[in-house]
Coordinates of C-alpha atoms and ligand atoms in Angstrom, one line a residue:
X1 CA 18.1 -114.9 -14.9
X2 CA 18.9 -116.2 -18.6
X3 CA 21.9 -116.3 -20.7
X4 CA 22.6 -112.4 -20.6
X5 CA 23.0 -112.6 -16.5
X6 CA 25.3 -115.6 -17.1
X7 CA 27.5 -113.4 -19.3
X8 CA 27.4 -110.0 -17.1
X9 CA 28.4 -112.5 -13.8
X10 CA 31.4 -114.4 -15.9
X11 CA 32.9 -111.0 -16.7
X12 CA 33.0 -109.9 -13.2
X13 CA 33.9 -113.3 -11.5
X14 CA 37.1 -113.5 -14.2
X15 CA 37.8 -110.5 -13.0
X16 CA 38.1 -111.6 -9.4
X17 CA 35.6 -109.2 -8.6
X18 CA 32.3 -109.8 -5.8
X19 CA 30.1 -107.9 -8.4
X20 CA 29.6 -104.8 -9.8
X21 CA 28.9 -101.1 -8.6
X22 CA 27.2 -98.8 -11.5
X23 CA 26.9 -95.6 -10.6
X24 CA 24.7 -94.3 -13.5
X25 CA 21.3 -96.3 -13.9
X26 CA 17.9 -94.4 -13.9
X27 CA 15.1 -95.0 -11.9
X28 CA 12.4 -92.4 -11.3
X29 CA 8.2 -92.1 -10.8
X30 CA 6.7 -94.3 -13.3
X31 CA 5.4 -91.1 -15.5
X32 CA 8.1 -89.5 -15.5
X33 CA 9.8 -92.6 -16.7
X34 CA 7.2 -93.3 -19.7
X35 CA 7.9 -89.5 -20.8
X36 CA 11.8 -90.5 -20.9
X37 CA 11.0 -93.8 -22.9
X38 CA 8.4 -91.7 -25.4
X39 CA 11.0 -89.3 -25.8
X40 CA 13.7 -91.9 -27.0
X41 CA 10.9 -93.5 -29.5
X42 CA 10.4 -90.3 -30.8
X43 CA 14.3 -89.8 -31.1
X44 CA 14.5 -92.1 -33.9
X45 CA 12.5 -90.2 -36.6
X46 CA 13.9 -86.6 -34.9
X47 CA 17.7 -87.5 -35.4
X48 CA 18.1 -90.8 -37.6
X49 CA 19.1 -92.6 -34.2
X50 CA 17.2 -95.3 -33.7
X51 CA 16.8 -95.8 -29.7
X52 CA 15.1 -98.8 -28.7
X53 CA 14.8 -99.3 -25.1
X54 CA 16.4 -102.8 -24.1
X55 CA 15.2 -103.1 -20.7
X56 CA 11.3 -101.5 -20.9
X57 CA 9.9 -103.1 -17.7
X58 CA 8.0 -102.5 -14.7
X59 CA 10.3 -101.3 -12.0
X60 CA 10.2 -104.6 -9.9
X61 CA 11.6 -106.6 -13.2
X62 CA 14.0 -104.0 -13.4
X63 CA 15.4 -104.4 -9.9
X64 CA 15.4 -108.3 -10.6
X65 CA 17.5 -107.8 -13.9
X66 CA 20.2 -105.3 -12.0
X67 CA 20.4 -108.1 -9.3
X68 CA 20.7 -110.9 -11.1
X69 CA 23.9 -109.3 -13.2
X70 CA 25.2 -109.0 -9.9
X71 CA 25.4 -105.3 -9.6
X72 CA 26.1 -104.7 -5.9
X73 CA 25.2 -101.0 -5.9
X74 CA 23.3 -98.7 -8.2
X75 CA 21.8 -95.3 -8.2
X76 CA 18.6 -94.0 -9.1
X77 CA 19.3 -91.0 -11.5
X78 CA 16.5 -88.5 -12.0
X79 CA 16.3 -84.7 -13.1
X80 CA 13.7 -82.3 -13.9
X81 CA 13.6 -80.4 -17.1
X82 CA 11.2 -77.5 -15.7
X83 CA 11.3 -75.4 -12.2
X84 CA 9.2 -76.9 -9.5
X85 CA 10.0 -80.1 -10.0
X86 CA 13.3 -81.2 -8.4
X87 CA 12.2 -81.5 -4.6
X88 CA 9.2 -83.7 -5.6
X89 CA 11.7 -86.0 -7.3
X90 CA 14.0 -85.8 -4.7
X91 CA 11.3 -87.2 -2.3
X92 CA 10.4 -90.2 -4.3
X93 CA 14.4 -90.7 -4.6
X94 CA 14.5 -90.9 -1.0
X95 CA 11.3 -93.5 -0.7
X96 CA 12.8 -95.2 -3.4
X97 CA 16.2 -95.7 -1.6
X98 CA 14.6 -96.4 1.6
X99 CA 13.2 -99.4 0.1
X100 CA 15.8 -100.5 -1.7
X101 CA 18.9 -101.3 0.1
X102 CA 20.9 -101.4 -2.9
X103 CA 20.4 -98.1 -4.5
X104 CA 22.4 -95.3 -3.2
X105 CA 20.4 -92.6 -2.3
X106 CA 20.0 -90.1 -5.2
X107 CA 18.8 -86.2 -5.5
X108 CA 19.1 -83.8 -7.7
X109 CA 18.8 -80.3 -8.5
X110 CA 17.5 -77.1 -10.5
X111 CA 18.5 -73.3 -10.7
X112 CA 15.5 -72.2 -9.1
X113 CA 14.4 -70.4 -5.9
X114 CA 14.5 -72.4 -2.7
X115 CA 17.2 -74.7 -4.4
X116 CA 19.6 -74.5 -1.5
X117 CA 17.0 -75.2 0.6
X118 CA 16.1 -78.3 -0.7
X119 CA 19.2 -79.9 -1.6
X120 CA 20.5 -79.1 1.9
X121 CA 17.3 -81.2 3.2
X122 CA 18.3 -84.1 0.6
X123 CA 21.9 -84.0 2.1
X124 CA 20.7 -84.1 5.7
X125 CA 18.2 -86.9 5.0
X126 CA 21.3 -89.0 3.5
X127 CA 21.4 -88.1 -0.1
X128 CA 25.0 -90.0 -1.4
X129 CA 24.8 -88.8 -5.0
X130 CA 23.4 -85.8 -7.0
X131 CA 22.6 -85.7 -10.6
X132 CA 22.5 -82.8 -12.5
X133 CA 21.6 -82.8 -16.3
X134 CA 22.7 -79.7 -18.2
X135 CA 21.8 -80.8 -21.3
X136 CA 18.0 -81.7 -20.6
X137 CA 17.3 -78.9 -18.3
X138 CA 19.1 -76.4 -20.7
X139 CA 20.4 -74.9 -17.2
X140 CA 23.5 -73.2 -16.8
X141 CA 26.0 -74.6 -14.0
X142 CA 27.3 -70.9 -13.4
X143 CA 23.7 -70.0 -12.7
X144 CA 24.1 -67.8 -9.6
X145 CA 21.5 -69.3 -7.6
X146 CA 23.4 -72.7 -7.7
X147 CA 26.7 -71.3 -6.3
X148 CA 25.9 -72.0 -2.5
X149 CA 24.9 -75.4 -3.5
X150 CA 28.3 -76.2 -5.7
X151 CA 29.9 -74.8 -2.6
X152 CA 27.7 -77.3 -0.2
X153 CA 28.2 -80.4 -2.1
X154 CA 31.7 -80.0 -2.6
X155 CA 32.2 -79.1 1.3
X156 CA 30.2 -82.6 1.8
X157 CA 32.4 -84.5 -0.4
X158 CA 29.1 -85.6 -2.3
X159 CA 29.6 -86.7 -6.1
X160 CA 27.4 -85.0 -8.4
X161 CA 26.8 -87.1 -11.9
X162 CA 26.2 -84.2 -14.4
X163 CA 25.4 -84.6 -17.8
X164 CA 27.7 -81.5 -19.4
X165 CA 29.4 -83.4 -22.7
X166 CA 27.2 -81.9 -25.9
X167 CA 26.1 -85.5 -26.8
X168 CA 24.2 -87.0 -28.1
X169 CA 23.0 -83.2 -29.0
X170 CA 24.4 -79.9 -27.7
X171 CA 22.4 -77.5 -24.8
X172 CA 22.7 -74.3 -24.5
X173 CA 25.1 -74.8 -21.8
X174 CA 26.8 -78.0 -22.6
X175 CA 30.7 -78.4 -23.1
X176 CA 34.2 -78.2 -21.2
X177 CA 34.1 -74.3 -21.2
X178 CA 31.3 -73.7 -18.8
X179 CA 32.4 -76.6 -16.7
X180 CA 36.0 -75.6 -16.6
X181 CA 34.7 -72.0 -15.1
X182 CA 32.6 -73.7 -12.6
X183 CA 35.7 -76.0 -11.4
X184 CA 38.0 -73.0 -10.8
X185 CA 35.5 -71.5 -8.6
X186 CA 34.8 -74.9 -6.9
X187 CA 37.8 -77.1 -7.6
X188 CA 37.2 -79.5 -4.8
X189 CA 33.6 -80.2 -6.1
X190 CA 33.4 -83.8 -6.8
X191 CA 31.8 -83.7 -10.2
X192 CA 31.2 -87.1 -12.2
X193 CA 31.6 -86.3 -15.7
X194 CA 28.7 -88.1 -17.3
X195 CA 29.0 -90.5 -20.8
X196 CA 33.2 -89.7 -20.3
X197 CA 32.0 -86.1 -21.8
X198 CA 31.2 -87.4 -24.9
X199 CA 32.0 -86.2 -27.5
X200 CA 34.4 -83.6 -25.8
X201 CA 36.3 -87.0 -24.6
X202 CA 39.9 -84.6 -24.3
X203 CA 39.0 -82.1 -22.8
X204 CA 36.6 -83.8 -19.8
X205 CA 39.9 -85.9 -19.3
X206 CA 42.1 -82.6 -19.0
X207 CA 39.6 -81.3 -16.4
X208 CA 39.8 -84.6 -14.8
X209 CA 43.5 -84.1 -14.6
X210 CA 43.5 -80.9 -13.5
X211 CA 41.5 -81.6 -10.4
X212 CA 41.6 -84.6 -8.6
X213 CA 37.9 -84.7 -7.5
X214 CA 36.9 -84.8 -11.2
X215 CA 35.6 -88.3 -12.3
X216 CA 33.8 -89.6 -15.0
X217 CA 31.5 -92.5 -16.0
X218 CA 31.8 -94.7 -18.8
X219 CA 28.0 -94.7 -19.3
X220 CA 27.2 -95.6 -23.3
X221 CA 31.0 -94.6 -24.1
X222 CA 32.8 -97.0 -25.8
X223 CA 30.1 -98.9 -27.1
X224 CA 29.4 -99.9 -30.8
X225 CA 26.3 -97.7 -30.4
X226 CA 28.3 -94.5 -28.9
X227 CA 31.3 -95.2 -31.4
X228 CA 28.7 -95.2 -34.6
X229 CA 28.5 -91.3 -34.0
X230 CA 31.0 -90.4 -31.1
X231 CA 34.2 -92.6 -31.6
X232 CA 37.0 -92.2 -28.2
X233 CA 39.8 -90.9 -29.9
X234 CA 42.3 -93.8 -30.1
X235 CA 44.9 -91.0 -29.0
X236 CA 43.8 -90.6 -25.7
X237 CA 44.0 -94.1 -24.8
X238 CA 47.0 -93.5 -22.3
X239 CA 45.5 -90.6 -20.7
X240 CA 42.1 -93.0 -19.8
X241 CA 44.7 -95.6 -18.4
X242 CA 46.5 -92.7 -16.6
X243 CA 43.3 -91.8 -14.9
X244 CA 42.3 -95.5 -14.0
X245 CA 41.3 -94.2 -10.4
X246 CA 39.0 -91.6 -11.5
X247 CA 37.0 -93.9 -14.2
X248 CA 33.4 -95.4 -12.9
X249 CA 31.2 -97.8 -14.2
X250 CA 28.0 -96.0 -15.7
X251 CA 25.2 -97.8 -18.2
X252 CA 22.2 -96.0 -18.4
X253 CA 20.2 -99.3 -17.8
X254 CA 17.6 -99.2 -18.6
X255 CA 17.3 -97.0 -21.4
X256 CA 20.0 -98.5 -23.2
X257 CA 19.6 -99.7 -26.9
X258 CA 22.0 -102.7 -26.5
X259 CA 22.4 -105.3 -24.1
X260 CA 23.9 -104.4 -20.9
X261 CA 26.8 -106.9 -21.1
X262 CA 27.9 -105.1 -24.3
X263 CA 28.7 -101.6 -22.2
X264 CA 31.3 -104.0 -20.0
X265 CA 32.7 -105.9 -23.2
X266 CA 33.2 -102.2 -24.6
X267 CA 35.7 -101.7 -21.7
X268 CA 37.2 -104.9 -21.7
X269 CA 38.2 -104.4 -25.5
X270 CA 39.8 -101.1 -24.6
X271 CA 42.9 -103.5 -24.0
X272 CA 43.8 -101.5 -20.7
X273 CA 43.9 -104.5 -18.8
X274 CA 42.2 -106.5 -15.9
X275 CA 43.8 -104.3 -13.1
X276 CA 41.9 -101.4 -15.1
X277 CA 38.3 -103.2 -15.5
X278 CA 38.5 -104.1 -11.5
X279 CA 38.9 -100.2 -10.5
X280 CA 36.3 -99.2 -12.9
X281 CA 33.6 -101.6 -12.4
X282 CA 33.9 -102.1 -8.7
X283 CA 36.7 -100.4 -6.7
X284 CA 36.7 -96.6 -7.8
X285 CA 33.0 -96.8 -6.6
X286 CA 33.4 -99.0 -3.9
X287 CA 35.9 -96.0 -2.4
X288 CA 33.8 -93.1 -3.3
X289 CA 30.1 -94.5 -2.1
X290 CA 31.8 -97.0 1.1
X291 CA 29.3 -99.2 2.7
X292 CA 27.2 -97.2 5.5
X293 CA 25.8 -99.3 8.9
X294 CA 22.0 -98.5 8.8
Ligands
LIG1 ZN1 21.5 -91.1 -18.1

């Protein structure tokens, strides 16, 4: 499907992989996605950061692009920005996963009455990954309403991809400190720190070193775009190499202001070697989300 697909396919073929697994892609109800896109369109004037969406296509076309890239599994990260929305989003995501076999069934949560009930329902319905967006939702991971939920997800071993770093703009509850308190209470929680914890890379790497179930996704990190305002510190490359079994490829497709292949090249140019790339782009996610007989 065009020269970019060829570049992506060449990337994983060179590594001897069967394809790649992307744990951080966004699929959501069309009217919600339009709002997200409108937010990024407005971000330019607001922050001085131009954010042109590269893959502003209809859903079918977006799926076709991912498949042409050889993305074997992906997610439908979606998140509420207010109460009363998560259960509806979870219903949509369950339907989406049912009609999209290569998408991992994704669910979300918000600190509100009833959250424990609908999270349990989503887990029973087969959700394999959760998304929590502390920045957009302006919600506190340590909200007592979420305590039983974290316990339940830790118990079930279900990963929770969490936007908890303070980039691109800090929220009321972002940063490593509240997440450190959460992990101290739920040390076995399979927290996946989105965006490598940008810009607090070192602090979130330290949490991954302290808690064996903590992982980080690469979403937008190391790209020219992110390096422009939140460069990854060269001094931390050794830790990144050592944590090679806990880093997962994520991209933010389709909402990215550059071609997908750039994320892959950005990982490659870190110079951490082919074995590291194979683990990050395929092996680690394959182990975390084993194929299921359905
Ligand atoms: Zn995202």
